[in-house]
JSON list of C-alpha atoms and ligand atoms in Angstrom, two decimals:
[
{"chain": "A", "resi": 19, "resn": "MET", "atom": "CA", "xyz": [0.30, 118.45, 23.17]},
{"chain": "A", "resi": 20, "resn": "THR", "atom": "CA", "xyz": [-1.39, 116.35, 20.55]},
{"chain": "A", "resi": 21, "resn": "GLU", "atom": "CA", "xyz": [-1.55, 112.63, 21.19]},
{"chain": "A", "resi": 22, "resn": "THR", "atom": "CA", "xyz": [-3.31, 109.86, 19.37]},
{"chain": "A", "resi": 23, "resn": "SER", "atom": "CA", "xyz": [-3.06, 106.10, 19.19]},
{"chain": "A", "resi": 24, "resn": "VAL", "atom": "CA", "xyz": [-3.95, 105.97, 15.49]},
{"chain": "A", "resi": 25, "resn": "SER", "atom": "CA", "xyz": [-1.25, 104.58, 13.21]},
{"chain": "A", "resi": 26, "resn": "HIS", "atom": "CA", "xyz": [0.24, 107.21, 10.91]},
{"chain": "A", "resi": 27, "resn": "THR", "atom": "CA", "xyz": [1.63, 106.66, 7.43]},
{"chain": "A", "resi": 28, "resn": "GLY", "atom": "CA", "xyz": [3.71, 108.78, 5.14]},
{"chain": "A", "resi": 29, "resn": "GLN", "atom": "CA", "xyz": [6.11, 108.78, 2.23]},
{"chain": "A", "resi": 30, "resn": "CYS", "atom": "CA", "xyz": [8.69, 110.78, 0.33]},
{"chain": "A", "resi": 31, "resn": "LEU", "atom": "CA", "xyz": [7.81, 112.68, -2.85]},
{"chain": "A", "resi": 32, "resn": "CYS", "atom": "CA", "xyz": [8.64, 109.84, -5.26]},
{"chain": "A", "resi": 33, "resn": "GLY", "atom": "CA", "xyz": [7.11, 107.14, -3.06]},
{"chain": "A", "resi": 34, "resn": "ASP", "atom": "CA", "xyz": [10.18, 104.88, -2.89]},
{"chain": "A", "resi": 35, "resn": "VAL", "atom": "CA", "xyz": [10.35, 105.36, 0.90]},
{"chain": "A", "resi": 36, "resn": "ASN", "atom": "CA", "xyz": [7.22, 104.73, 2.96]},
{"chain": "A", "resi": 37, "resn": "TYR", "atom": "CA", "xyz": [6.81, 104.59, 6.71]},
{"chain": "A", "resi": 38, "resn": "ARG", "atom": "CA", "xyz": [4.31, 103.70, 9.37]},
{"chain": "A", "resi": 39, "resn": "ALA", "atom": "CA", "xyz": [4.38, 105.07, 12.89]},
{"chain": "A", "resi": 40, "resn": "ALA", "atom": "CA", "xyz": [2.31, 103.06, 15.35]},
{"chain": "A", "resi": 41, "resn": "GLY", "atom": "CA", "xyz": [3.26, 105.10, 18.38]},
{"chain": "A", "resi": 42, "resn": "ALA", "atom": "CA", "xyz": [1.69, 108.26, 19.69]},
{"chain": "A", "resi": 43, "resn": "MET", "atom": "CA", "xyz": [2.71, 111.47, 17.96]},
{"chain": "A", "resi": 44, "resn": "THR", "atom": "CA", "xyz": [3.48, 114.23, 20.41]},
{"chain": "A", "resi": 45, "resn": "ASP", "atom": "CA", "xyz": [5.40, 117.48, 20.69]},
{"chain": "A", "resi": 46, "resn": "VAL", "atom": "CA", "xyz": [4.86, 119.03, 17.27]},
{"chain": "A", "resi": 47, "resn": "LEU", "atom": "CA", "xyz": [7.77, 121.38, 16.76]},
{"chain": "A", "resi": 48, "resn": "HIS", "atom": "CA", "xyz": [9.15, 123.94, 14.39]},
{"chain": "A", "resi": 49, "resn": "CYS", "atom": "CA", "xyz": [12.94, 124.17, 14.37]},
{"chain": "A", "resi": 50, "resn": "HIS", "atom": "CA", "xyz": [14.55, 127.23, 12.82]},
{"chain": "A", "resi": 51, "resn": "CYS", "atom": "CA", "xyz": [18.20, 126.35, 13.51]},
{"chain": "A", "resi": 52, "resn": "GLU", "atom": "CA", "xyz": [20.67, 126.82, 10.68]},
{"chain": "A", "resi": 53, "resn": "ASN", "atom": "CA", "xyz": [21.02, 123.07, 10.06]},
{"chain": "A", "resi": 54, "resn": "CYS", "atom": "CA", "xyz": [17.28, 122.55, 9.72]},
{"chain": "A", "resi": 55, "resn": "ARG", "atom": "CA", "xyz": [16.97, 125.68, 7.59]},
{"chain": "A", "resi": 56, "resn": "ARG", "atom": "CA", "xyz": [19.61, 124.61, 5.12]},
{"chain": "A", "resi": 57, "resn": "ILE", "atom": "CA", "xyz": [18.69, 120.93, 4.89]},
{"chain": "A", "resi": 58, "resn": "THR", "atom": "CA", "xyz": [14.99, 121.66, 4.26]},
{"chain": "A", "resi": 59, "resn": "GLY", "atom": "CA", "xyz": [15.35, 124.99, 2.47]},
{"chain": "A", "resi": 60, "resn": "ASN", "atom": "CA", "xyz": [13.32, 126.76, 5.16]},
{"chain": "A", "resi": 61, "resn": "PHE", "atom": "CA", "xyz": [12.60, 125.25, 8.57]},
{"chain": "A", "resi": 62, "resn": "VAL", "atom": "CA", "xyz": [11.66, 121.89, 10.05]},
{"chain": "A", "resi": 63, "resn": "ALA", "atom": "CA", "xyz": [8.05, 121.18, 10.98]},
{"chain": "A", "resi": 64, "resn": "ALA", "atom": "CA", "xyz": [8.03, 117.77, 12.65]},
{"chain": "A", "resi": 65, "resn": "VAL", "atom": "CA", "xyz": [6.24, 115.56, 15.11]},
{"chain": "A", "resi": 66, "resn": "ARG", "atom": "CA", "xyz": [8.02, 113.20, 17.47]},
{"chain": "A", "resi": 67, "resn": "THR", "atom": "CA", "xyz": [7.25, 109.51, 17.63]},
{"chain": "A", "resi": 68, "resn": "PRO", "atom": "CA", "xyz": [8.92, 106.59, 19.43]},
{"chain": "A", "resi": 69, "resn": "THR", "atom": "CA", "xyz": [11.73, 105.22, 17.25]},
{"chain": "A", "resi": 70, "resn": "ALA", "atom": "CA", "xyz": [10.88, 101.66, 18.28]},
{"chain": "A", "resi": 71, "resn": "GLU", "atom": "CA", "xyz": [7.43, 101.99, 16.73]},
{"chain": "A", "resi": 72, "resn": "LEU", "atom": "CA", "xyz": [8.52, 103.56, 13.46]},
{"chain": "A", "resi": 73, "resn": "VAL", "atom": "CA", "xyz": [8.78, 101.15, 10.52]},
{"chain": "A", "resi": 74, "resn": "VAL", "atom": "CA", "xyz": [10.46, 102.33, 7.31]},
{"chain": "A", "resi": 75, "resn": "ASP", "atom": "CA", "xyz": [9.60, 100.46, 4.11]},
{"chain": "A", "resi": 76, "resn": "ASP", "atom": "CA", "xyz": [12.41, 100.97, 1.62]},
{"chain": "A", "resi": 77, "resn": "PRO", "atom": "CA", "xyz": [12.20, 98.28, -1.11]},
{"chain": "A", "resi": 78, "resn": "GLU", "atom": "CA", "xyz": [14.36, 100.29, -3.55]},
{"chain": "A", "resi": 79, "resn": "ALA", "atom": "CA", "xyz": [17.08, 100.92, -0.92]},
{"chain": "A", "resi": 80, "resn": "GLN", "atom": "CA", "xyz": [16.87, 104.69, -1.41]},
{"chain": "A", "resi": 81, "resn": "PHE", "atom": "CA", "xyz": [16.69, 105.69, 2.26]},
{"chain": "A", "resi": 82, "resn": "ARG", "atom": "CA", "xyz": [19.80, 107.20, 3.86]},
{"chain": "A", "resi": 83, "resn": "TRP", "atom": "CA", "xyz": [20.75, 108.88, 7.13]},
{"chain": "A", "resi": 84, "resn": "ILE", "atom": "CA", "xyz": [23.13, 111.83, 7.08]},
{"chain": "A", "resi": 85, "resn": "ASP", "atom": "CA", "xyz": [24.78, 112.17, 10.49]},
{"chain": "A", "resi": 86, "resn": "LEU", "atom": "CA", "xyz": [25.73, 115.73, 11.48]},
{"chain": "A", "resi": 87, "resn": "GLY", "atom": "CA", "xyz": [26.95, 114.79, 14.95]},
{"chain": "A", "resi": 88, "resn": "PHE", "atom": "CA", "xyz": [24.27, 116.43, 17.12]},
{"chain": "A", "resi": 89, "resn": "ALA", "atom": "CA", "xyz": [21.51, 114.89, 14.98]},
{"chain": "A", "resi": 90, "resn": "ALA", "atom": "CA", "xyz": [20.92, 112.79, 11.90]},
{"chain": "A", "resi": 91, "resn": "TYR", "atom": "CA", "xyz": [18.51, 113.54, 9.07]},
{"chain": "A", "resi": 92, "resn": "GLY", "atom": "CA", "xyz": [16.83, 110.74, 7.11]},
{"chain": "A", "resi": 93, "resn": "PHE", "atom": "CA", "xyz": [16.08, 111.29, 3.46]},
{"chain": "A", "resi": 94, "resn": "CYS", "atom": "CA", "xyz": [15.25, 109.61, 0.16]},
{"chain": "A", "resi": 95, "resn": "GLN", "atom": "CA", "xyz": [18.22, 109.80, -2.18]},
{"chain": "A", "resi": 96, "resn": "ALA", "atom": "CA", "xyz": [15.98, 109.25, -5.22]},
{"chain": "A", "resi": 97, "resn": "CYS", "atom": "CA", "xyz": [13.85, 112.39, -4.80]},
{"chain": "A", "resi": 98, "resn": "GLY", "atom": "CA", "xyz": [15.61, 114.34, -2.04]},
{"chain": "A", "resi": 99, "resn": "SER", "atom": "CA", "xyz": [12.73, 114.44, 0.44]},
{"chain": "A", "resi": 100, "resn": "THR", "atom": "CA", "xyz": [13.82, 114.85, 4.05]},
{"chain": "A", "resi": 101, "resn": "LEU", "atom": "CA", "xyz": [11.64, 112.48, 6.08]},
{"chain": "A", "resi": 102, "resn": "PHE", "atom": "CA", "xyz": [13.03, 112.41, 9.63]},
{"chain": "A", "resi": 103, "resn": "PHE", "atom": "CA", "xyz": [15.52, 113.81, 12.06]},
{"chain": "A", "resi": 104, "resn": "ARG", "atom": "CA", "xyz": [16.80, 112.20, 15.21]},
{"chain": "A", "resi": 105, "resn": "ALA", "atom": "CA", "xyz": [18.77, 113.98, 17.94]},
{"chain": "A", "resi": 106, "resn": "THR", "atom": "CA", "xyz": [21.91, 112.11, 18.94]},
{"chain": "A", "resi": 107, "resn": "ASP", "atom": "CA", "xyz": [21.07, 112.41, 22.64]},
{"chain": "A", "resi": 108, "resn": "ARG", "atom": "CA", "xyz": [17.49, 111.13, 22.14]},
{"chain": "A", "resi": 109, "resn": "PRO", "atom": "CA", "xyz": [17.75, 108.11, 19.84]},
{"chain": "A", "resi": 110, "resn": "ASP", "atom": "CA", "xyz": [14.51, 106.76, 21.34]},
{"chain": "A", "resi": 111, "resn": "LEU", "atom": "CA", "xyz": [12.56, 109.53, 19.58]},
{"chain": "A", "resi": 112, "resn": "THR", "atom": "CA", "xyz": [12.36, 110.23, 15.87]},
{"chain": "A", "resi": 113, "resn": "SER", "atom": "CA", "xyz": [10.93, 113.46, 14.52]},
{"chain": "A", "resi": 114, "resn": "VAL", "atom": "CA", "xyz": [8.82, 112.89, 11.42]},
{"chain": "A", "resi": 115, "resn": "MET", "atom": "CA", "xyz": [8.64, 115.78, 8.95]},
{"chain": "A", "resi": 116, "resn": "ILE", "atom": "CA", "xyz": [4.97, 116.73, 9.00]},
{"chain": "A", "resi": 117, "resn": "GLY", "atom": "CA", "xyz": [4.87, 117.44, 5.28]},
{"chain": "A", "resi": 118, "resn": "THR", "atom": "CA", "xyz": [5.58, 113.77, 4.53]},
{"chain": "A", "resi": 119, "resn": "LEU", "atom": "CA", "xyz": [2.58, 112.47, 6.51]},
{"chain": "A", "resi": 120, "resn": "ASP", "atom": "CA", "xyz": [-0.37, 111.24, 4.44]},
{"chain": "A", "resi": 121, "resn": "ASP", "atom": "CA", "xyz": [-2.71, 112.91, 6.90]},
{"chain": "A", "resi": 122, "resn": "ALA", "atom": "CA", "xyz": [-1.47, 115.75, 9.08]},
{"chain": "A", "resi": 123, "resn": "SER", "atom": "CA", "xyz": [-4.91, 116.94, 10.16]},
{"chain": "A", "resi": 124, "resn": "HIS", "atom": "CA", "xyz": [-4.20, 115.83, 13.76]},
{"chain": "A", "resi": 125, "resn": "THR", "atom": "CA", "xyz": [-1.07, 117.94, 14.14]},
{"chain": "A", "resi": 126, "resn": "GLN", "atom": "CA", "xyz": [-0.92, 121.00, 16.33]},
{"chain": "A", "resi": 127, "resn": "LEU", "atom": "CA", "xyz": [2.05, 123.25, 17.00]},
{"chain": "A", "resi": 128, "resn": "HIS", "atom": "CA", "xyz": [3.51, 122.67, 20.45]},
{"chain": "A", "resi": 129, "resn": "SER", "atom": "CA", "xyz": [6.86, 124.46, 20.41]},
{"chain": "A", "resi": 130, "resn": "VAL", "atom": "CA", "xyz": [9.18, 126.59, 18.32]},
{"chain": "A", "resi": 131, "resn": "TRP", "atom": "CA", "xyz": [12.89, 125.82, 18.51]},
{"chain": "A", "resi": 132, "resn": "PHE", "atom": "CA", "xyz": [15.58, 128.40, 17.80]},
{"chain": "A", "resi": 133, "resn": "ALA", "atom": "CA", "xyz": [12.86, 131.06, 17.80]},
{"chain": "A", "resi": 134, "resn": "GLY", "atom": "CA", "xyz": [15.54, 133.75, 17.75]},
{"chain": "A", "resi": 135, "resn": "ASP", "atom": "CA", "xyz": [16.60, 132.50, 14.33]},
{"chain": "A", "resi": 136, "resn": "VAL", "atom": "CA", "xyz": [13.13, 132.73, 12.72]},
{"chain": "A", "resi": 137, "resn": "GLN", "atom": "CA", "xyz": [13.57, 134.58, 9.45]},
{"chain": "A", "resi": 138, "resn": "PRO", "atom": "CA", "xyz": [11.31, 137.59, 8.78]},
{"chain": "A", "resi": 139, "resn": "HIS", "atom": "CA", "xyz": [9.56, 135.96, 5.83]},
{"chain": "A", "resi": 140, "resn": "ASN", "atom": "CA", "xyz": [8.26, 133.20, 8.13]},
{"chain": "A", "resi": 141, "resn": "MET", "atom": "CA", "xyz": [6.37, 135.58, 10.40]},
{"chain": "A", "resi": 142, "resn": "LEU", "atom": "CA", "xyz": [2.63, 135.31, 9.88]},
{"chain": "A", "resi": 143, "resn": "ASN", "atom": "CA", "xyz": [1.41, 138.68, 8.73]},
{"chain": "A", "resi": 144, "resn": "ASP", "atom": "CA", "xyz": [-2.18, 139.56, 7.88]},
{"chain": "A", "resi": 145, "resn": "THR", "atom": "CA", "xyz": [-1.16, 142.69, 5.99]},
{"chain": "A", "resi": 146, "resn": "VAL", "atom": "CA", "xyz": [0.26, 140.73, 3.05]},
{"chain": "A", "resi": 147, "resn": "SER", "atom": "CA", "xyz": [-1.61, 139.12, 0.18]},
{"chain": "A", "resi": 148, "resn": "HIS", "atom": "CA", "xyz": [-2.79, 135.54, 0.58]},
{"chain": "A", "resi": 149, "resn": "PHE", "atom": "CA", "xyz": [-3.33, 133.32, -2.44]},
{"chain": "A", "resi": 150, "resn": "ALA", "atom": "CA", "xyz": [-5.15, 130.01, -2.61]},
{"chain": "A", "resi": 151, "resn": "GLY", "atom": "CA", "xyz": [-2.55, 128.89, -5.15]},
{"chain": "A", "resi": 152, "resn": "ASN", "atom": "CA", "xyz": [0.51, 130.68, -6.45]},
{"chain": "A", "resi": 153, "resn": "ASP", "atom": "CA", "xyz": [0.67, 134.44, -6.99]},
{"chain": "A", "resi": 154, "resn": "PRO", "atom": "CA", "xyz": [-1.07, 134.93, -10.37]},
{"chain": "A", "resi": 155, "resn": "GLY", "atom": "CA", "xyz": [1.25, 137.91, -10.95]},
{"chain": "B", "resi": 229, "resn": "ZN", "atom": "ZN1", "xyz": [11.73, 109.53, -2.75]},
{"chain": "B", "resi": 230, "resn": "ZN", "atom": "ZN1", "xyz": [17.00, 122.34, 13.93]}
]
Protein backbone atom coordinates (compact mmCIF):
# COMPACT_ATOMS: atom_id res chain seq x y z
CA MET A 1 0.00 0.00 0.00
CA THR A 2 1.26 3.41 -0.96
CA GLU A 3 0.30 6.28 1.30
CA THR A 4 1.36 9.88 1.35
CA SER A 5 0.08 13.11 2.83
CA VAL A 6 1.23 15.20 -0.12
CA SER A 7 -1.53 16.95 -2.06
CA HIS A 8 -1.99 15.54 -5.56
CA THR A 9 -3.14 17.43 -8.64
CA GLY A 10 -4.31 16.34 -12.03
CA GLN A 11 -6.34 17.27 -15.07
CA CYS A 12 -8.06 15.98 -18.18
CA LEU A 13 -6.38 16.11 -21.59
CA CYS A 14 -7.75 19.53 -22.59
CA GLY A 15 -7.26 21.05 -19.13
CA ASP A 16 -10.85 22.25 -18.65
CA VAL A 17 -11.23 19.95 -15.61
CA ASN A 18 -8.61 20.12 -12.86
CA TYR A 19 -8.61 18.49 -9.46
CA ARG A 20 -6.73 18.45 -6.21
CA ALA A 21 -6.73 15.54 -3.79
CA ALA A 22 -5.56 16.47 -0.31
CA GLY A 23 -6.17 13.05 1.20
CA ALA A 24 -3.89 10.06 1.26
CA MET A 25 -3.80 7.98 -1.90
CA THR A 26 -3.98 4.28 -1.19
CA ASP A 27 -4.91 1.00 -2.82
CA VAL A 28 -3.64 1.47 -6.36
CA LEU A 29 -5.70 -0.86 -8.49
CA HIS A 30 -6.06 -2.16 -12.00
CA CYS A 31 -9.61 -3.11 -12.95
CA HIS A 32 -10.14 -5.27 -16.01
CA CYS A 33 -13.94 -5.61 -15.81
CA GLU A 34 -15.90 -5.13 -19.02
CA ASN A 35 -17.25 -1.72 -17.95
CA CYS A 36 -13.78 -0.34 -17.19
CA ARG A 37 -12.41 -1.89 -20.37
CA ARG A 38 -15.00 -0.31 -22.61
CA ILE A 39 -15.14 3.10 -20.96
CA THR A 40 -11.34 3.56 -21.02
CA GLY A 41 -10.58 1.53 -24.15
CA ASN A 42 -8.38 -0.87 -22.17
CA PHE A 43 -8.45 -1.11 -18.38
CA VAL A 44 -8.64 1.19 -15.39
CA ALA A 45 -5.49 2.08 -13.47
CA ALA A 46 -6.59 4.15 -10.49
CA VAL A 47 -5.74 5.19 -6.97
CA ARG A 48 -8.33 5.66 -4.26
CA THR A 49 -8.65 8.87 -2.30
CA PRO A 50 -11.24 10.13 0.20
CA THR A 51 -14.11 11.78 -1.68
CA ALA A 52 -14.40 14.47 0.99
CA GLU A 53 -10.87 15.64 0.26
CA LEU A 54 -11.17 15.70 -3.52
CA VAL A 55 -11.82 19.13 -5.04
CA VAL A 56 -12.79 19.36 -8.72
CA ASP A 57 -12.21 22.68 -10.47
CA ASP A 58 -14.51 22.90 -13.47
CA PRO A 59 -14.82 26.56 -14.58
CA GLU A 60 -16.08 25.62 -18.06
CA ALA A 61 -18.74 23.24 -16.66
CA GLN A 62 -17.43 20.32 -18.73
CA PHE A 63 -17.31 17.72 -15.96
CA ARG A 64 -20.00 15.02 -15.93
CA TRP A 65 -20.73 11.80 -14.06
CA ILE A 66 -22.17 8.84 -15.95
CA ASP A 67 -23.96 6.54 -13.50
CA LEU A 68 -23.95 2.84 -14.45
CA GLY A 69 -25.71 1.69 -11.28
CA PHE A 70 -22.88 -0.21 -9.56
CA ALA A 71 -20.49 2.70 -10.11
CA ALA A 72 -20.24 6.11 -11.72
CA TYR A 73 -17.46 7.36 -13.98
CA GLY A 74 -16.46 11.03 -14.05
CA PHE A 75 -15.25 12.51 -17.31
CA CYS A 76 -14.63 15.72 -19.23
CA GLN A 77 -17.19 16.10 -21.98
CA ALA A 78 -14.93 18.51 -23.89
CA CYS A 79 -12.05 16.08 -24.47
CA GLY A 80 -13.43 12.71 -23.33
CA SER A 81 -10.88 12.00 -20.60
CA THR A 82 -12.14 9.66 -17.90
CA LEU A 83 -10.93 11.12 -14.60
CA PHE A 84 -12.60 9.15 -11.80
CA PHE A 85 -14.80 6.27 -10.86
CA ARG A 86 -16.78 5.82 -7.69
CA ALA A 87 -18.40 2.58 -6.55
CA THR A 88 -22.03 3.04 -5.52
CA ASP A 89 -21.49 1.14 -2.27
CA ARG A 90 -18.39 3.20 -1.35
CA PRO A 91 -19.27 6.83 -2.05
CA ASP A 92 -16.71 7.90 0.56
CA LEU A 93 -13.89 6.81 -1.77
CA THR A 94 -13.16 8.09 -5.26
CA SER A 95 -10.75 6.29 -7.57
CA VAL A 96 -8.62 8.73 -9.54
CA MET A 97 -7.39 7.53 -12.93
CA ILE A 98 -3.62 7.45 -12.52
CA GLY A 99 -2.98 8.69 -16.04
CA THR A 100 -4.63 12.02 -15.20
CA LEU A 101 -2.32 12.77 -12.25
CA ASP A 102 0.34 15.43 -12.85
CA ASP A 103 2.82 13.28 -10.95
CA ALA A 104 2.23 9.55 -10.61
CA SER A 105 5.75 8.72 -9.45
CA HIS A 106 4.43 7.75 -6.00
CA THR A 107 2.01 5.14 -7.30
CA GLN A 108 2.52 1.45 -6.80
CA LEU A 109 0.27 -1.40 -7.88
CA HIS A 110 -1.61 -2.90 -4.94
CA SER A 111 -4.30 -5.08 -6.51
CA VAL A 112 -5.71 -6.34 -9.79
CA TRP A 113 -9.49 -6.53 -10.09
CA PHE A 114 -11.25 -8.92 -12.45
CA ALA A 115 -7.91 -10.62 -13.04
CA GLY A 116 -9.69 -13.42 -14.88
CA ASP A 117 -10.75 -10.90 -17.52
CA VAL A 118 -7.22 -9.60 -18.26
CA GLN A 119 -6.81 -9.65 -22.02
CA PRO A 120 -3.74 -11.41 -23.46
CA HIS A 121 -2.25 -8.23 -24.90
CA ASN A 122 -2.01 -6.75 -21.39
CA MET A 123 0.25 -9.49 -20.07
CA LEU A 124 3.80 -8.25 -19.59
CA ASN A 125 6.03 -10.29 -21.84
CA ASP A 126 9.78 -9.88 -22.18
CA THR A 127 9.87 -11.82 -25.44
CA VAL A 128 8.23 -9.00 -27.43
CA SER A 129 9.83 -5.85 -28.78
CA HIS A 130 9.90 -2.78 -26.57
CA PHE A 131 10.07 0.69 -28.07
CA ALA A 132 10.89 3.96 -26.34
CA GLY A 133 8.32 5.62 -28.60
CA ASN A 134 6.03 4.11 -31.20
CA ASP A 135 6.99 1.16 -33.38
CA PRO A 136 9.11 2.75 -36.16
CA GLY A 137 7.79 0.03 -38.50
ZN1 LIG B 1 -11.02 17.93 -20.95
ZN1 LIG C 1 -13.97 -2.18 -13.39
